[in-house]
Amino acid sequence: MSDFEMTRTLDEHAAESALRADVLHGLTRTPKVLPPKWFYDARGSELFEEITRLPEYYPTRAEREILLERAQEIASASGARTLVELGSGSSEKTRHLIEAMPALDTYIPVDVSESALAGAAGKLLEEHPGLRVHALLADFTRAMRLPESPGPRLVVFLGGTIGNLLPPERAQFLASVREMLSPGDTLLIGTDLVKDEAVLVAAYDDAQGVTAEFNKNVLAVIDRELGADFHTADFTHVAVWNREREWIEMRLRARSDAVVKIRALDLVVPFAAGEEILTEVSAKFRQEGVRRELAAAGLELTQWWTDAAGRFALSLSVAGREAG
């Protein structure tokens, strides 16, 4: 695979060390919290794929609708010769952009999963034999240096994943992305929009219980990786809309008093009946708020596209002459 290269910025023990640190910090504080990235082992990834096909879960369909309709406009507006995707996964949605960019020279997928990067690259190179793929095994929430590639660059961050970051984390993330860009480079972000509370809650608490199983999978990950004795049946999946902060909160609520032992950390974690672990925040956005957050990072929002129902948005912003 002569047109494929991978740069590793994470060592083989990075994930284990990060999990240990997150669990120790998150389950010894009040209220308890676990980062949503630990949903995604092999089983969690399968469950999320299932979630994207549920009738209640609209974001994936809405974002794909925009990409299919606007890929040519995005390609033309960016003029990109390098496409960088943060949290690329299977690179499935990005294919719509790549197909609309005949002048594209290099694709740089960034992900924490080496197998996902290699698998996606193999498929893309079969479909686009002239494309160069330089994968980056890295955590996109940390500062990183992109490999050399021709400009202009288009950085994409799809799926509404930016909503999983708290406002200070978003500000830090956008500032770090701006530092990667040269003047005239562009950033494409997917953002789920504020809408009716019932629609939002249903998207995170489906009738079939798939999201509930997905949420509880974080406990199965901790059991397996850290020798814990969580019992998923002892916890209830909860999804609530926080009106003041305009975000969905996913939580796991203890059904009764319990004590959980985590052998790898030599840690005992007590739970009172009704006590909750916050496992995910998923912020929803309004155009003016997105524009304001981008501007604070030195990025000017220039294009705003929504699906026909106005549920989801893709925004294109351009890097100005100076960061910040």
GROMACS .gro file of C-alpha atoms in nm:
model
  324
    1MET     CA    1   0.000   0.000   0.000
    2SER     CA    2   0.247   0.259  -0.124
    3ASP     CA    3   0.008   0.553  -0.082
    4PHE     CA    4  -0.066   0.472   0.282
    5GLU     CA    5   0.136   0.592   0.578
    6MET     CA    6   0.057   0.600   0.950
    7THR     CA    7   0.209   0.821   1.218
    8ARG     CA    8   0.162   0.700   1.576
    9THR     CA    9   0.148   0.957   1.854
   10LEU     CA   10  -0.010   0.720   2.108
   11ASP     CA   11   0.190   0.437   2.265
   12GLU     CA   12   0.036   0.093   2.314
   13HIS     CA   13  -0.039   0.161   2.679
   14ALA     CA   14  -0.193   0.506   2.629
   15ALA     CA   15  -0.555   0.387   2.630
   16GLU     CA   16  -0.510   0.178   2.944
   17SER     CA   17  -0.341   0.465   3.129
   18ALA     CA   18  -0.612   0.709   3.022
   19LEU     CA   19  -0.890   0.471   3.129
   20ARG     CA   20  -0.732   0.423   3.471
   21ALA     CA   21  -0.696   0.798   3.520
   22ASP     CA   22  -1.051   0.877   3.404
   23VAL     CA   23  -1.212   0.608   3.620
   24LEU     CA   24  -1.011   0.700   3.929
   25HIS     CA   25  -1.089   1.070   3.890
   26GLY     CA   26  -1.448   1.031   3.778
   27LEU     CA   27  -1.572   0.776   4.034
   28THR     CA   28  -1.410   0.939   4.337
   29ARG     CA   29  -1.566   1.282   4.278
   30THR     CA   30  -1.917   1.411   4.346
   31PRO     CA   31  -2.116   1.389   4.129
   32LYS     CA   32  -1.960   1.085   3.960
   33VAL     CA   33  -1.870   1.113   3.592
   34LEU     CA   34  -1.719   0.899   3.315
   35PRO     CA   35  -1.608   1.031   2.971
   36PRO     CA   36  -1.818   0.907   2.677
   37LYS     CA   37  -1.514   0.791   2.479
   38TRP     CA   38  -1.511   0.471   2.688
   39PHE     CA   39  -1.840   0.356   2.532
   40TYR     CA   40  -1.653   0.263   2.216
   41ASP     CA   41  -1.495  -0.079   2.247
   42ALA     CA   42  -1.588  -0.326   1.971
   43ARG     CA   43  -1.930  -0.392   2.125
   44GLY     CA   44  -1.996  -0.025   2.190
   45SER     CA   45  -1.910   0.062   1.830
   46GLU     CA   46  -2.153  -0.205   1.707
   47LEU     CA   47  -2.425  -0.064   1.933
   48PHE     CA   48  -2.365   0.290   1.811
   49GLU     CA   49  -2.395   0.177   1.451
   50GLU     CA   50  -2.727   0.022   1.548
   51ILE     CA   51  -2.832   0.349   1.714
   52THR     CA   52  -2.768   0.543   1.393
   53ARG     CA   53  -3.028   0.328   1.219
   54LEU     CA   54  -3.300   0.374   1.483
   55PRO     CA   55  -3.607   0.577   1.382
   56GLU     CA   56  -3.563   0.809   1.683
   57TYR     CA   57  -3.198   0.889   1.612
   58TYR     CA   58  -3.206   1.152   1.339
   59PRO     CA   59  -2.855   1.316   1.352
   60THR     CA   60  -2.672   1.065   1.131
   61ARG     CA   61  -2.942   1.071   0.862
   62ALA     CA   62  -2.971   1.450   0.876
   63GLU     CA   63  -2.596   1.503   0.846
   64ARG     CA   64  -2.571   1.254   0.558
   65GLU     CA   65  -2.853   1.439   0.380
   66ILE     CA   66  -2.657   1.765   0.398
   67LEU     CA   67  -2.333   1.601   0.284
   68LEU     CA   68  -2.502   1.439  -0.016
   69GLU     CA   69  -2.667   1.765  -0.117
   70ARG     CA   70  -2.383   2.007  -0.040
   71ALA     CA   71  -2.060   1.811  -0.098
   72GLN     CA   72  -1.987   1.998  -0.423
   73GLU     CA   73  -2.042   2.335  -0.256
   74ILE     CA   74  -1.819   2.240   0.037
   75ALA     CA   75  -1.545   2.121  -0.196
   76SER     CA   76  -1.569   2.435  -0.408
   77ALA     CA   77  -1.577   2.674  -0.112
   78SER     CA   78  -1.278   2.511   0.057
   79GLY     CA   79  -1.067   2.454  -0.255
   80ALA     CA   80  -0.891   2.193  -0.044
   81ARG     CA   81  -0.610   1.970  -0.164
   82THR     CA   82  -0.577   1.812   0.181
   83LEU     CA   83  -0.871   1.677   0.380
   84VAL     CA   84  -0.818   1.619   0.754
   85GLU     CA   85  -1.084   1.427   0.946
   86LEU     CA   86  -1.086   1.433   1.326
   87GLY     CA   87  -1.234   1.118   1.484
   88SER     CA   88  -1.251   0.955   1.142
   89GLY     CA   89  -1.364   0.603   1.244
   90SER     CA   90  -1.475   0.417   0.932
   91SER     CA   91  -1.451   0.735   0.717
   92GLU     CA   92  -1.792   0.638   0.577
   93LYS     CA   93  -1.952   0.983   0.562
   94THR     CA   94  -1.631   1.146   0.441
   95ARG     CA   95  -1.651   0.945   0.120
   96HIS     CA   96  -1.920   1.186  -0.002
   97LEU     CA   97  -1.671   1.473   0.032
   98ILE     CA   98  -1.379   1.283  -0.121
   99GLU     CA   99  -1.589   1.193  -0.426
  100ALA     CA  100  -1.668   1.564  -0.473
  101MET     CA  101  -1.299   1.665  -0.457
  102PRO     CA  102  -1.125   1.542  -0.774
  103ALA     CA  103  -0.824   1.768  -0.703
  104LEU     CA  104  -0.775   1.618  -0.356
  105ASP     CA  105  -0.415   1.511  -0.302
  106THR     CA  106  -0.403   1.386   0.060
  107TYR     CA  107  -0.649   1.253   0.316
  108ILE     CA  108  -0.540   1.262   0.682
  109PRO     CA  109  -0.773   1.058   0.906
  110VAL     CA  110  -0.716   1.107   1.281
  111ASP     CA  111  -0.841   0.846   1.526
  112VAL     CA  112  -0.742   0.653   1.840
  113SER     CA  113  -0.818   0.318   1.674
  114GLU     CA  114  -0.536   0.179   1.462
  115SER     CA  115  -0.759  -0.094   1.317
  116ALA     CA  116  -1.024   0.158   1.213
  117LEU     CA  117  -0.762   0.376   1.042
  118ALA     CA  118  -0.607   0.085   0.851
  119GLY     CA  119  -0.944  -0.058   0.748
  120ALA     CA  120  -1.082   0.272   0.623
  121ALA     CA  121  -0.761   0.352   0.436
  122GLY     CA  122  -0.768   0.019   0.255
  123LYS     CA  123  -1.119   0.081   0.123
  124LEU     CA  124  -1.047   0.440   0.021
  125LEU     CA  125  -0.733   0.350  -0.169
  126GLU     CA  126  -0.924   0.085  -0.364
  127GLU     CA  127  -1.184   0.345  -0.460
  128HIS     CA  128  -0.938   0.633  -0.517
  129PRO     CA  129  -0.605   0.486  -0.628
  130GLY     CA  130  -0.444   0.828  -0.681
  131LEU     CA  131  -0.519   0.947  -0.328
  132ARG     CA  132  -0.248   0.963  -0.063
  133VAL     CA  133  -0.361   0.862   0.286
  134HIS     CA  134  -0.150   0.962   0.585
  135ALA     CA  135  -0.329   0.832   0.894
  136LEU     CA  136  -0.260   0.983   1.234
  137LEU     CA  137  -0.306   0.761   1.540
  138ALA     CA  138  -0.381   1.035   1.790
  139ASP     CA  139  -0.631   1.179   2.038
  140PHE     CA  140  -0.784   1.480   1.864
  141THR     CA  141  -0.869   1.644   2.198
  142ARG     CA  142  -0.495   1.697   2.253
  143ALA     CA  143  -0.267   1.931   2.062
  144MET     CA  144  -0.116   1.758   1.760
  145ARG     CA  145   0.103   1.835   1.464
  146LEU     CA  146  -0.035   1.741   1.124
  147PRO     CA  147   0.195   1.577   0.868
  148GLU     CA  148   0.318   1.787   0.579
  149SER     CA  149   0.065   1.808   0.295
  150PRO     CA  150  -0.036   2.053   0.022
  151GLY     CA  151  -0.275   2.336   0.102
  152PRO     CA  152  -0.535   2.458   0.126
  153ARG     CA  153  -0.655   2.223   0.400
  154LEU     CA  154  -1.009   2.139   0.501
  155VAL     CA  155  -1.047   1.999   0.853
  156VAL     CA  156  -1.375   1.817   0.918
  157PHE     CA  157  -1.530   1.721   1.250
  158LEU     CA  158  -1.858   1.544   1.186
  159GLY     CA  159  -2.134   1.366   1.377
  160GLY     CA  160  -2.212   1.644   1.624
  161THR     CA  161  -1.924   1.511   1.836
  162ILE     CA  162  -1.825   1.865   1.930
  163GLY     CA  163  -2.137   1.865   2.148
  164ASN     CA  164  -1.974   1.607   2.377
  165LEU     CA  165  -1.723   1.870   2.486
  166LEU     CA  166  -1.811   2.109   2.766
  167PRO     CA  167  -1.789   2.482   2.676
  168PRO     CA  168  -1.432   2.531   2.811
  169GLU     CA  169  -1.324   2.211   2.635
  170ARG     CA  170  -1.484   2.332   2.311
  171ALA     CA  171  -1.300   2.663   2.335
  172GLN     CA  172  -0.971   2.482   2.389
  173PHE     CA  173  -1.044   2.237   2.106
  174LEU     CA  174  -1.134   2.509   1.855
  175ALA     CA  175  -0.823   2.707   1.950
  176SER     CA  176  -0.604   2.400   1.896
  177VAL     CA  177  -0.766   2.338   1.556
  178ARG     CA  178  -0.705   2.702   1.460
  179GLU     CA  179  -0.337   2.657   1.545
  180MET     CA  180  -0.319   2.373   1.289
  181LEU     CA  181  -0.455   2.592   1.012
  182SER     CA  182  -0.292   2.844   0.781
  183PRO     CA  183  -0.481   3.156   0.669
  184GLY     CA  184  -0.745   3.050   0.416
  185ASP     CA  185  -0.771   2.693   0.543
  186THR     CA  186  -1.124   2.588   0.642
  187LEU     CA  187  -1.306   2.393   0.913
  188LEU     CA  188  -1.630   2.198   0.859
  189ILE     CA  189  -1.820   2.110   1.177
  190GLY     CA  190  -2.140   1.912   1.228
  191THR     CA  191  -2.368   2.047   1.502
  192ASP     CA  192  -2.701   1.914   1.623
  193LEU     CA  193  -2.950   2.197   1.668
  194VAL     CA  194  -3.183   2.293   1.953
  195LYS     CA  195  -3.531   2.155   1.890
  196ASP     CA  196  -3.836   2.010   2.064
  197GLU     CA  197  -3.745   1.841   2.393
  198ALA     CA  198  -3.945   1.526   2.318
  199VAL     CA  199  -3.756   1.472   1.990
  200LEU     CA  200  -3.422   1.521   2.163
  201VAL     CA  201  -3.491   1.290   2.457
  202ALA     CA  202  -3.628   1.015   2.229
  203ALA     CA  203  -3.305   1.024   2.026
  204TYR     CA  204  -3.113   0.930   2.343
  205ASP     CA  205  -3.370   0.698   2.498
  206ASP     CA  206  -3.510   0.483   2.217
  207ALA     CA  207  -3.803   0.248   2.255
  208GLN     CA  208  -3.593  -0.062   2.179
  209GLY     CA  209  -3.344   0.012   2.455
  210VAL     CA  210  -3.038   0.012   2.230
  211THR     CA  211  -2.910   0.343   2.371
  212ALA     CA  212  -2.959   0.207   2.723
  213GLU     CA  213  -2.739  -0.092   2.639
  214PHE     CA  214  -2.486   0.141   2.478
  215ASN     CA  215  -2.476   0.359   2.790
  216LYS     CA  216  -2.430   0.060   3.021
  217ASN     CA  217  -2.150  -0.073   2.800
  218VAL     CA  218  -1.909   0.169   2.971
  219LEU     CA  219  -1.951  -0.039   3.287
  220ALA     CA  220  -1.875  -0.359   3.094
  221VAL     CA  221  -1.556  -0.195   2.963
  222ILE     CA  222  -1.444  -0.108   3.317
  223ASP     CA  223  -1.528  -0.460   3.436
  224ARG     CA  224  -1.318  -0.616   3.161
  225GLU     CA  225  -1.025  -0.377   3.152
  226LEU     CA  226  -0.988  -0.291   3.521
  227GLY     CA  227  -1.125  -0.602   3.694
  228ALA     CA  228  -1.432  -0.427   3.833
  229ASP     CA  229  -1.752  -0.597   3.947
  230PHE     CA  230  -2.018  -0.364   3.809
  231HIS     CA  231  -2.346  -0.539   3.726
  232THR     CA  232  -2.518  -0.353   3.444
  233ALA     CA  233  -2.859  -0.472   3.564
  234ASP     CA  234  -2.803  -0.270   3.883
  235PHE     CA  235  -2.812   0.057   3.687
  236THR     CA  236  -3.084   0.232   3.488
  237HIS     CA  237  -3.023   0.439   3.175
  238VAL     CA  238  -3.146   0.798   3.208
  239ALA     CA  239  -3.159   1.071   2.940
  240VAL     CA  240  -3.269   1.423   3.034
  241TRP     CA  241  -3.281   1.761   2.861
  242ASN     CA  242  -3.107   2.041   3.049
  243ARG     CA  243  -3.304   2.344   2.933
  244GLU     CA  244  -3.073   2.604   3.086
  245ARG     CA  245  -2.758   2.467   2.925
  246GLU     CA  246  -2.932   2.331   2.615
  247TRP     CA  247  -2.779   1.987   2.625
  248ILE     CA  248  -2.883   1.627   2.672
  249GLU     CA  249  -2.736   1.445   2.972
  250MET     CA  250  -2.701   1.067   2.969
  251ARG     CA  251  -2.666   0.914   3.312
  252LEU     CA  252  -2.655   0.575   3.482
  253ARG     CA  253  -2.866   0.560   3.799
  254ALA     CA  254  -2.807   0.304   4.073
  255ARG     CA  255  -3.123   0.104   4.140
  256SER     CA  256  -3.025   0.040   4.503
  257ASP     CA  257  -2.735   0.084   4.743
  258ALA     CA  258  -2.427  -0.090   4.607
  259VAL     CA  259  -2.052  -0.123   4.653
  260VAL     CA  260  -1.832  -0.174   4.347
  261LYS     CA  261  -1.474  -0.297   4.367
  262ILE     CA  262  -1.222  -0.205   4.096
  263ARG     CA  263  -0.927  -0.438   4.148
  264ALA     CA  264  -0.680  -0.275   3.910
  265LEU     CA  265  -0.713   0.053   4.100
  266ASP     CA  266  -0.747  -0.103   4.446
  267LEU     CA  267  -1.059   0.108   4.470
  268VAL     CA  268  -1.395   0.060   4.641
  269VAL     CA  269  -1.678   0.280   4.510
  270PRO     CA  270  -2.000   0.308   4.713
  271PHE     CA  271  -2.330   0.399   4.546
  272ALA     CA  272  -2.644   0.516   4.720
  273ALA     CA  273  -2.979   0.420   4.573
  274GLY     CA  274  -3.064   0.675   4.305
  275GLU     CA  275  -2.707   0.804   4.276
  276GLU     CA  276  -2.602   0.877   3.918
  277ILE     CA  277  -2.293   0.869   3.698
  278LEU     CA  278  -2.292   1.133   3.425
  279THR     CA  279  -2.167   0.950   3.116
  280GLU     CA  280  -2.232   1.195   2.833
  281VAL     CA  281  -2.327   1.553   2.764
  282SER     CA  282  -2.452   1.625   2.412
  283ALA     CA  283  -2.489   1.998   2.354
  284LYS     CA  284  -2.732   2.132   2.097
  285PHE     CA  285  -2.657   2.454   1.913
  286ARG     CA  286  -2.796   2.768   1.755
  287GLN     CA  287  -2.630   2.941   1.460
  288GLU     CA  288  -2.541   3.257   1.652
  289GLY     CA  289  -2.376   3.053   1.927
  290VAL     CA  290  -2.168   2.854   1.679
  291ARG     CA  291  -2.060   3.176   1.507
  292ARG     CA  292  -1.957   3.327   1.841
  293GLU     CA  293  -1.753   3.025   1.951
  294LEU     CA  294  -1.576   3.005   1.615
  295ALA     CA  295  -1.496   3.377   1.620
  296ALA     CA  296  -1.343   3.346   1.966
  297ALA     CA  297  -1.097   3.094   1.818
  298GLY     CA  298  -1.006   3.312   1.519
  299LEU     CA  299  -1.240   3.144   1.270
  300GLU     CA  300  -1.503   3.319   1.057
  301LEU     CA  301  -1.824   3.131   0.982
  302THR     CA  302  -1.886   3.170   0.609
  303GLN     CA  303  -2.138   2.896   0.519
  304TRP     CA  304  -2.425   2.737   0.710
  305TRP     CA  305  -2.624   2.443   0.574
  306THR     CA  306  -2.907   2.248   0.738
  307ASP     CA  307  -3.109   1.944   0.639
  308ALA     CA  308  -3.457   2.006   0.500
  309ALA     CA  309  -3.617   1.972   0.844
  310GLY     CA  310  -3.369   2.210   1.010
  311ARG     CA  311  -3.257   1.951   1.264
  312PHE     CA  312  -2.882   1.949   1.203
  313ALA     CA  313  -2.624   2.189   1.057
  314LEU     CA  314  -2.289   2.180   0.884
  315SER     CA  315  -2.092   2.502   0.913
  316LEU     CA  316  -1.785   2.606   0.714
  317SER     CA  317  -1.548   2.858   0.868
  318VAL     CA  318  -1.225   3.005   0.741
  319ALA     CA  319  -0.902   3.076   0.930
  320GLY     CA  320  -0.817   3.441   0.945
  321ARG     CA  321  -0.478   3.606   0.942
  322GLU     CA  322  -0.425   3.576   1.315
  323ALA     CA  323  -0.535   3.315   1.572
  324GLY     CA  324  -0.744   3.421   1.868
   0.00000   0.00000   0.00000
